[in-house]
PDB file of C-alpha atoms in Angstrom:
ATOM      1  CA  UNK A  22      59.953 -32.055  11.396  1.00 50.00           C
ATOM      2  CA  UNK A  23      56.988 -33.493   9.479  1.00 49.00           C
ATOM      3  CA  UNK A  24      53.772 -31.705   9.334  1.00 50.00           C
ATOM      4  CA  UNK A  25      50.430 -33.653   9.243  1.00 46.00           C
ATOM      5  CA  UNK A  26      48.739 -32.997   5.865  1.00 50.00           C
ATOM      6  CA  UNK A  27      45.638 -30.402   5.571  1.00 49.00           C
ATOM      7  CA  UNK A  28      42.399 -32.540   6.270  1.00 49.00           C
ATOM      8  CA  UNK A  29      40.486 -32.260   2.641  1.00 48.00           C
ATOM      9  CA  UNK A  30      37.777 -30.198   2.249  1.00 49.00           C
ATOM     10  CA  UNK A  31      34.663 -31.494   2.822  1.00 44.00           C
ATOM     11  CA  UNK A  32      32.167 -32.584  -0.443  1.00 47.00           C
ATOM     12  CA  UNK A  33      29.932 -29.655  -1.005  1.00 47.00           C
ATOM     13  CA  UNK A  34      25.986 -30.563  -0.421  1.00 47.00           C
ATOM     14  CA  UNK A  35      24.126 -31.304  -3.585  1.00 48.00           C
ATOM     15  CA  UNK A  36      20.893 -29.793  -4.064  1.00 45.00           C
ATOM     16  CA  UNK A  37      17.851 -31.714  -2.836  1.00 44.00           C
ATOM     17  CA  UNK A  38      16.790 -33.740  -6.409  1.00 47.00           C
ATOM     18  CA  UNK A  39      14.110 -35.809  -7.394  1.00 47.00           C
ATOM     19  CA  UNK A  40      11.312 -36.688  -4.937  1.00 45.00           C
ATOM     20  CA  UNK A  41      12.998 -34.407  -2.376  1.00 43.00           C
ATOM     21  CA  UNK A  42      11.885 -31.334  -4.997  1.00 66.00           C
ATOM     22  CA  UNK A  43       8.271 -31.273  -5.564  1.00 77.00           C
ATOM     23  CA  UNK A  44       8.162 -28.175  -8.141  1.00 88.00           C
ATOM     24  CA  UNK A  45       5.511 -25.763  -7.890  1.00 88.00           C
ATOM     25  CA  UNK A  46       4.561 -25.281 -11.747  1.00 89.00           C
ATOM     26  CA  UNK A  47       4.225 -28.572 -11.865  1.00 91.00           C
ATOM     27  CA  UNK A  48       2.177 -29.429  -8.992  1.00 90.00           C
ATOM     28  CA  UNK A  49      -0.233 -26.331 -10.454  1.00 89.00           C
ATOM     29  CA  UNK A  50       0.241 -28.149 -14.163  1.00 92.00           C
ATOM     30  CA  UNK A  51      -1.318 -31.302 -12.381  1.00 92.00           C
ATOM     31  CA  UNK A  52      -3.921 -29.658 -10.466  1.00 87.00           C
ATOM     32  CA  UNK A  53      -5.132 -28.340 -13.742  1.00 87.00           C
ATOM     33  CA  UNK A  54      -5.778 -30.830 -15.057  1.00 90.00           C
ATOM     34  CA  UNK A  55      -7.474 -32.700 -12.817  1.00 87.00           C
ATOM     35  CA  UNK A  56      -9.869 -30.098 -13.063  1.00 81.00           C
ATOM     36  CA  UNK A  57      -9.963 -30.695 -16.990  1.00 85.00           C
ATOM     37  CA  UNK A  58     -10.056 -34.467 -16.641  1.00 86.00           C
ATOM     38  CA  UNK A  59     -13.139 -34.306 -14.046  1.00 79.00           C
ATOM     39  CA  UNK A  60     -14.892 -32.049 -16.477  1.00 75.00           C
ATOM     40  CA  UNK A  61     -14.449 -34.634 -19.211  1.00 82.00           C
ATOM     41  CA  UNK A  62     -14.749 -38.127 -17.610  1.00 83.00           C
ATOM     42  CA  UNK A  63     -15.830 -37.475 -13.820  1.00 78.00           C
ATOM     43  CA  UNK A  64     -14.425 -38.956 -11.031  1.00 78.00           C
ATOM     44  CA  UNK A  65     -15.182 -42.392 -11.819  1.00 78.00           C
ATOM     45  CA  UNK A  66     -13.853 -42.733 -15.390  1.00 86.00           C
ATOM     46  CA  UNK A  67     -11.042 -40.378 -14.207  1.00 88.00           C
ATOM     47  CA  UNK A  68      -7.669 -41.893 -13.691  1.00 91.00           C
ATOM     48  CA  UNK A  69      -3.920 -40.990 -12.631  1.00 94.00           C
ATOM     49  CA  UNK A  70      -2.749 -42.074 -15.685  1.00 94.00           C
ATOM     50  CA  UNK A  71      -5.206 -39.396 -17.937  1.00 93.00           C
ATOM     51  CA  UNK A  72      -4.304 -36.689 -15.663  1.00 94.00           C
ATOM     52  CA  UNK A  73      -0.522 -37.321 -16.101  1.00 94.00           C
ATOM     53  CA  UNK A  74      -1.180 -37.217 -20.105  1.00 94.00           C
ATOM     54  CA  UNK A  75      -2.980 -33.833 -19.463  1.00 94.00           C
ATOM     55  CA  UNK A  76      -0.516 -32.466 -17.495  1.00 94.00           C
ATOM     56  CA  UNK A  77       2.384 -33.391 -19.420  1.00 94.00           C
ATOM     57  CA  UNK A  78       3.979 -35.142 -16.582  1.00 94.00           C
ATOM     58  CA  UNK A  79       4.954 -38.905 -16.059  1.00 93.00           C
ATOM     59  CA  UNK A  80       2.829 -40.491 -13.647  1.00 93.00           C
ATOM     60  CA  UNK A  81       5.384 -40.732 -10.595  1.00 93.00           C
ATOM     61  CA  UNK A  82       4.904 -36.997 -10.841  1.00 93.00           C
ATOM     62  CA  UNK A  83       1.529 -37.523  -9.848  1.00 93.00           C
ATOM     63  CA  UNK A  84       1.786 -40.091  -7.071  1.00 93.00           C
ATOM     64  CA  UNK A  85       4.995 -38.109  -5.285  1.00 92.00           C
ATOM     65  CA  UNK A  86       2.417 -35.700  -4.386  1.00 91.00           C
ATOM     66  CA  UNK A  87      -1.161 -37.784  -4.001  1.00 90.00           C
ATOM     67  CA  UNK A  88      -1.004 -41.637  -3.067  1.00 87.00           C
ATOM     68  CA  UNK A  89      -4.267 -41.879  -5.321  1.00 86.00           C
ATOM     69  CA  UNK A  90      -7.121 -39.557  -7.284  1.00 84.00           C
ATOM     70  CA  UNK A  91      -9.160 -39.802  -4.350  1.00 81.00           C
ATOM     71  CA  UNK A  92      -6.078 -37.737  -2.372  1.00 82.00           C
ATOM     72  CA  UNK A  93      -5.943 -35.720  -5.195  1.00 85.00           C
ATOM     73  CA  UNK A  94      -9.731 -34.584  -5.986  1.00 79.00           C
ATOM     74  CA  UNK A  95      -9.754 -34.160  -1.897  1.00 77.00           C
ATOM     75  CA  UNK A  96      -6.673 -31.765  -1.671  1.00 79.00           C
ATOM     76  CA  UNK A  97      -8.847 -29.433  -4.392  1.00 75.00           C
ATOM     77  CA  UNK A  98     -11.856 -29.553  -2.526  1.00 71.00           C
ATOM     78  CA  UNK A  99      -9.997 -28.852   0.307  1.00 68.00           C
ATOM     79  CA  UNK A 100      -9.160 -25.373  -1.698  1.00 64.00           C
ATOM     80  CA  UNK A 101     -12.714 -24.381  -1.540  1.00 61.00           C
ATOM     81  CA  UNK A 102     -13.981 -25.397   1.708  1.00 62.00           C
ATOM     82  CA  UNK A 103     -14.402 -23.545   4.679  1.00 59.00           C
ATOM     83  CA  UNK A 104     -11.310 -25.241   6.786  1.00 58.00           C
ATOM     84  CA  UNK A 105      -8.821 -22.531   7.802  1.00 61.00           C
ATOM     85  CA  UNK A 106     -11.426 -19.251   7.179  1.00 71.00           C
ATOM     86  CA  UNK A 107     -11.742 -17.467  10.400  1.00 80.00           C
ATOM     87  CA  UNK A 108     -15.453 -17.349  12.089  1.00 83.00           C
ATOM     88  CA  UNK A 109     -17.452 -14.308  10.983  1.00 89.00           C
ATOM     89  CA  UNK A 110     -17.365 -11.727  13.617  1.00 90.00           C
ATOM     90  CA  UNK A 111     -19.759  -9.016  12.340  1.00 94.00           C
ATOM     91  CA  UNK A 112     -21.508  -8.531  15.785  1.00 93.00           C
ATOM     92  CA  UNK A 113     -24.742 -10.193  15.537  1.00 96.00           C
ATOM     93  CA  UNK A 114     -25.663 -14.050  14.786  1.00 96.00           C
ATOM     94  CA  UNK A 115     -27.429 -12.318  11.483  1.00 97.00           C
ATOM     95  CA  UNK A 116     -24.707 -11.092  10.120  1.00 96.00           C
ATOM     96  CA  UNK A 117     -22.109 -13.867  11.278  1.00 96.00           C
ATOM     97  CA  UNK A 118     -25.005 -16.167   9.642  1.00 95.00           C
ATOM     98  CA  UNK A 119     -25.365 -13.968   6.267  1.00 95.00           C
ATOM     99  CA  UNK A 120     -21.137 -13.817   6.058  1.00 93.00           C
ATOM    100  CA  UNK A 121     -21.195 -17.505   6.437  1.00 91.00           C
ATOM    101  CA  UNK A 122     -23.765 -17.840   3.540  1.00 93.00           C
ATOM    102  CA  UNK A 123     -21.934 -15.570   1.110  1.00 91.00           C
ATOM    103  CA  UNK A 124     -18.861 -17.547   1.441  1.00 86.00           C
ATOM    104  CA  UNK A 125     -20.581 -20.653   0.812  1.00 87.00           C
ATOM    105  CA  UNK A 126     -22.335 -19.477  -1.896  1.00 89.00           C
ATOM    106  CA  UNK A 127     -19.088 -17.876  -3.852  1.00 84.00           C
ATOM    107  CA  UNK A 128     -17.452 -21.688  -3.190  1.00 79.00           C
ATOM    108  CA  UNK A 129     -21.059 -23.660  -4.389  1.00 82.00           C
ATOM    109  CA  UNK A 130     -20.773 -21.459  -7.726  1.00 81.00           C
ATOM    110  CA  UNK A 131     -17.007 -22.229  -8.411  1.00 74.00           C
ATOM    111  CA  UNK A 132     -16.985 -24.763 -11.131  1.00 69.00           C
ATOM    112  CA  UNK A 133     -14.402 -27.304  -9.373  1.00 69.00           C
ATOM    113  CA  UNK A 134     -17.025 -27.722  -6.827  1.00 71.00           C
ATOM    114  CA  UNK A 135     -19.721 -27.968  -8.772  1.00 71.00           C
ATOM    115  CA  UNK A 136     -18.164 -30.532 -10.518  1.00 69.00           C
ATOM    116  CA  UNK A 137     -16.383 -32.231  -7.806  1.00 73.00           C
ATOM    117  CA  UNK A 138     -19.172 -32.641  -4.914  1.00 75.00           C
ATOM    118  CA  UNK A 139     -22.020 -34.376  -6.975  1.00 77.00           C
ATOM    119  CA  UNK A 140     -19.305 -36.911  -7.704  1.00 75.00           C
ATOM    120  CA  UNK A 141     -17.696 -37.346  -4.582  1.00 76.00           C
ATOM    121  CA  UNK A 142     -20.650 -37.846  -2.480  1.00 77.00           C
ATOM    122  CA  UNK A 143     -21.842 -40.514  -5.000  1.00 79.00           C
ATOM    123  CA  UNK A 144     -18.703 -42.902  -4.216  1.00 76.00           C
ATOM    124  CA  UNK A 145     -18.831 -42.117  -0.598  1.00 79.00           C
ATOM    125  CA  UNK A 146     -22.658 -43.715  -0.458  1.00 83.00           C
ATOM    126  CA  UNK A 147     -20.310 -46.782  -2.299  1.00 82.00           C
ATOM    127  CA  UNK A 148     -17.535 -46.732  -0.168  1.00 79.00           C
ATOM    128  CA  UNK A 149     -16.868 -46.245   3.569  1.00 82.00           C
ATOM    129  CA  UNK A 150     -13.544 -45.011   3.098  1.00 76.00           C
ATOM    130  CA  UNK A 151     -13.895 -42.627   1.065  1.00 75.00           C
ATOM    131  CA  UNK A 152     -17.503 -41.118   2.783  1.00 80.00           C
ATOM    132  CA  UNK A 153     -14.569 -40.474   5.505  1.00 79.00           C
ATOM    133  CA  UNK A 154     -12.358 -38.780   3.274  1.00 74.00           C
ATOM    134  CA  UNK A 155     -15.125 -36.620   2.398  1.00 74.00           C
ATOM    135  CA  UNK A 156     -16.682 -35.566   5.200  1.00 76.00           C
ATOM    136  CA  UNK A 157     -13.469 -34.820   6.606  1.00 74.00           C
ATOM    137  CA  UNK A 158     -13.132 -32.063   3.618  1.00 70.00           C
ATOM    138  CA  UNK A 159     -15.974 -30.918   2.724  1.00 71.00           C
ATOM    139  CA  UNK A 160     -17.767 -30.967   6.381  1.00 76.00           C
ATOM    140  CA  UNK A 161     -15.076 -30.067   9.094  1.00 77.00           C
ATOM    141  CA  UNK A 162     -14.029 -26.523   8.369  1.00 79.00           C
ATOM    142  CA  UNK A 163     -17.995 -25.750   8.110  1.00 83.00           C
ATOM    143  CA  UNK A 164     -18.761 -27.537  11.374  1.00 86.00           C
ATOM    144  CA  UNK A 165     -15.835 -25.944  13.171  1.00 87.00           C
ATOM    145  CA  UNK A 166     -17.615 -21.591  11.499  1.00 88.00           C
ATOM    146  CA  UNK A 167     -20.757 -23.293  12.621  1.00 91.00           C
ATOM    147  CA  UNK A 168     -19.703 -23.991  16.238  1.00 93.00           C
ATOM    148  CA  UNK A 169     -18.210 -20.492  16.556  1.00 93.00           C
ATOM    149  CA  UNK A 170     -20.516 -19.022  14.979  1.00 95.00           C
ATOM    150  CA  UNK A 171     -23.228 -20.291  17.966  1.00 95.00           C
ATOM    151  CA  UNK A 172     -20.972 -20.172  20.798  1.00 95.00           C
ATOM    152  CA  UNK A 173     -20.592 -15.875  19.889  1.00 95.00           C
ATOM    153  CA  UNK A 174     -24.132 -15.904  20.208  1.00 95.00           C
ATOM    154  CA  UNK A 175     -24.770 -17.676  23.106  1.00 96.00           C
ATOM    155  CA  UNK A 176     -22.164 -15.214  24.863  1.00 95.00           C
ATOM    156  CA  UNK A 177     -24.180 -12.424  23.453  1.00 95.00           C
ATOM    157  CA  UNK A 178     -26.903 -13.265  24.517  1.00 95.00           C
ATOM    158  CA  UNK A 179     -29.186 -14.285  21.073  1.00 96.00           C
ATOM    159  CA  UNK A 180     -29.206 -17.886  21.961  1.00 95.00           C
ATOM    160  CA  UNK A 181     -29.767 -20.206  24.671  1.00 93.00           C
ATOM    161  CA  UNK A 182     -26.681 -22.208  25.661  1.00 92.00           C
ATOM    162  CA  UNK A 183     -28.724 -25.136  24.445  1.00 92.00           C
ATOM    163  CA  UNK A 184     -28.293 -24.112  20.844  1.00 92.00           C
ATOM    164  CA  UNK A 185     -27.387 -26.703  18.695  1.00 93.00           C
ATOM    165  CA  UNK A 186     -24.651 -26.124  15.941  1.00 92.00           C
ATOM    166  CA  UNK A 187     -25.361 -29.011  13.314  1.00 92.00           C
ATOM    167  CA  UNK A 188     -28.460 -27.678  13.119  1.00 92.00           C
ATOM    168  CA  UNK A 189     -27.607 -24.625  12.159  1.00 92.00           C
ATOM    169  CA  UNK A 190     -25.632 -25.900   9.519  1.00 89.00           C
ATOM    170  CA  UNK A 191     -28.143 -28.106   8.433  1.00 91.00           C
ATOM    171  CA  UNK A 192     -30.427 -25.328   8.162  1.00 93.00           C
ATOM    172  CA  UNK A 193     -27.774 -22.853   6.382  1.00 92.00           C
ATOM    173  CA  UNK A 194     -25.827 -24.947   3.955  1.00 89.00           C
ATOM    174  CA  UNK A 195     -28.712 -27.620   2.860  1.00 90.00           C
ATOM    175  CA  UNK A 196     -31.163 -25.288   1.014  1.00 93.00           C
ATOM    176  CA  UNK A 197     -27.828 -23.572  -0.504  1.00 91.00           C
ATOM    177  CA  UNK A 198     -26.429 -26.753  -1.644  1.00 87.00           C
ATOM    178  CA  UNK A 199     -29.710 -27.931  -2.838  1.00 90.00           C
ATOM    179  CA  UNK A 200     -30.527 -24.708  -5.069  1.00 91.00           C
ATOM    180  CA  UNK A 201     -26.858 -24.125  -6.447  1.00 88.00           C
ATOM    181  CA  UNK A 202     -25.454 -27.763  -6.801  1.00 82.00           C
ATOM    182  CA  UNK A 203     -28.546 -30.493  -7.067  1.00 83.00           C
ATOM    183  CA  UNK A 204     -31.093 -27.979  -8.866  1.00 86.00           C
ATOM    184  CA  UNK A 205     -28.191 -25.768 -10.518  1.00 85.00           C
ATOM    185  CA  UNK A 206     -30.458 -22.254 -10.064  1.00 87.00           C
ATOM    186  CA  UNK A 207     -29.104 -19.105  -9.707  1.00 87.00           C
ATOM    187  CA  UNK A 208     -28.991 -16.981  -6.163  1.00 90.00           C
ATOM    188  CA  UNK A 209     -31.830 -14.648  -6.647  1.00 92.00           C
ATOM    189  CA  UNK A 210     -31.000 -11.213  -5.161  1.00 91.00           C
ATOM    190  CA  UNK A 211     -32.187 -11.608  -1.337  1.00 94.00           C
ATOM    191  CA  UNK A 212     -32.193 -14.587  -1.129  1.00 95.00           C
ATOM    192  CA  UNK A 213     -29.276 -14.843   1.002  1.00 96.00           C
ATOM    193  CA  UNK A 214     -30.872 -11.969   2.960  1.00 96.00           C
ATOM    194  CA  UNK A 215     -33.887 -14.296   3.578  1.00 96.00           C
ATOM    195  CA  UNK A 216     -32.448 -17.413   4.225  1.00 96.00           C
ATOM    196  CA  UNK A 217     -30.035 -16.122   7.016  1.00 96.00           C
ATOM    197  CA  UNK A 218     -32.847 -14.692   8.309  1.00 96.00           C
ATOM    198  CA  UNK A 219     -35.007 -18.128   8.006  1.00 95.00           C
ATOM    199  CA  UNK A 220     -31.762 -19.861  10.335  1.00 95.00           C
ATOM    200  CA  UNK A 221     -31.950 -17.338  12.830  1.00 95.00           C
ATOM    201  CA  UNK A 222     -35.403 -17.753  12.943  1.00 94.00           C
ATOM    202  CA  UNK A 223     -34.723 -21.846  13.234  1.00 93.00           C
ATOM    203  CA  UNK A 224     -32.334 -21.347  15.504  1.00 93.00           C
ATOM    204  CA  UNK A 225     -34.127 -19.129  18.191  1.00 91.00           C
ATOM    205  CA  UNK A 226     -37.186 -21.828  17.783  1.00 86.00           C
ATOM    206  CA  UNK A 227     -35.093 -24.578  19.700  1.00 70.00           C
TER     207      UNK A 227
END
């Protein structure tokens, strides 16, 4: 009697490789030096293939993780905007207000932003495109504290229902942006104080 031969053992699974692996230290390596390469060139000298040469990385590195620098300068900003912090919840529309302004503040004064923003919002007044791209990272996560921000204080009470929340970012984030990134002055002590006091203020007005 003739036995049937042992099926062979299936191939064992290589390990992911190449573009399926998108390594960590190197992604970091890259990010780094997009921040160097901004700092040197800004972001309309600044190209894919001087930020590969910074980060010691061949340029299909680069473009495995960003289809262009535009992708890539966005995905950093998108480190210090407000998209995925919760909304302030200290109990009063002062104090969400004053939270919201500290936060702001601490990103306004980190030098990737500083450096970044100017730049960006000069090619989006060039480009429709990339004003899109822009807004989308700079100005959502803010809009979206903003809007919880005023619909907690409606339900408490502090503001009518007609309360408008573009306005108060307008009146929160433009005098902030204005003194840290267009003028470059420091944050006196209380100012903060006073100018989340000014928005309430605003706010309450209509």
């Amino acid at each position: 009697m003739t036995t049937e031969p042992a099926p062979a053992p299936a191939p064992a699974r290589r390990a992911p490789a190449g573009a399926a692996v998108l390594r960590e230290d190197v992604t970091e390596a890259i990010r780094a030096a997009v921040v160097e390469e901004l700092a040197a060139v800004g972001f309309a000298r600044m190209s894919i293939e001087g930020i590969a040469r910074r980060a010691g990385v061949g340029k299909t590195a680069v473009y495995r993780r960003w289809k262009s620098k535009l992708h890539l300068v966005l995905d950093l900003v998108g480190v210090f905007a407000a998209d995925g912090l919760p909304v302030p919840a200290t109990g009063s529309l002062y104090g969400d207000l004053r939270a919201l302004l500290e936060v702001m503040s601490h990103v306004l004064r980190h030098p990737v932003a500083s450096a970044v923003i100017p730049d960006l919002l000069v090619e989006a007044a060039r480009n429709p495109e990339i004003a899109d791209a822009v807004r989308g990272a700079l100005l959502d996560g803010q809009r979206r504290l903003a809007e919880g921000i005023v619909a907690e204080a409606v339900e408490r009470g502090e503001l009518p229902a007609t309360a408008c929340p573009e306005r108060a970012l307008d009146l929160a984030i433009g005098p902030l942006y204005w003194r840290q990134v267009v003028v470059r002055d420091a944050v006196p002590a209380g100012y903060l104080d006073e100018l989340a006091r000014a928005v309430v203020a605003g706010l309450r007005a209509g």
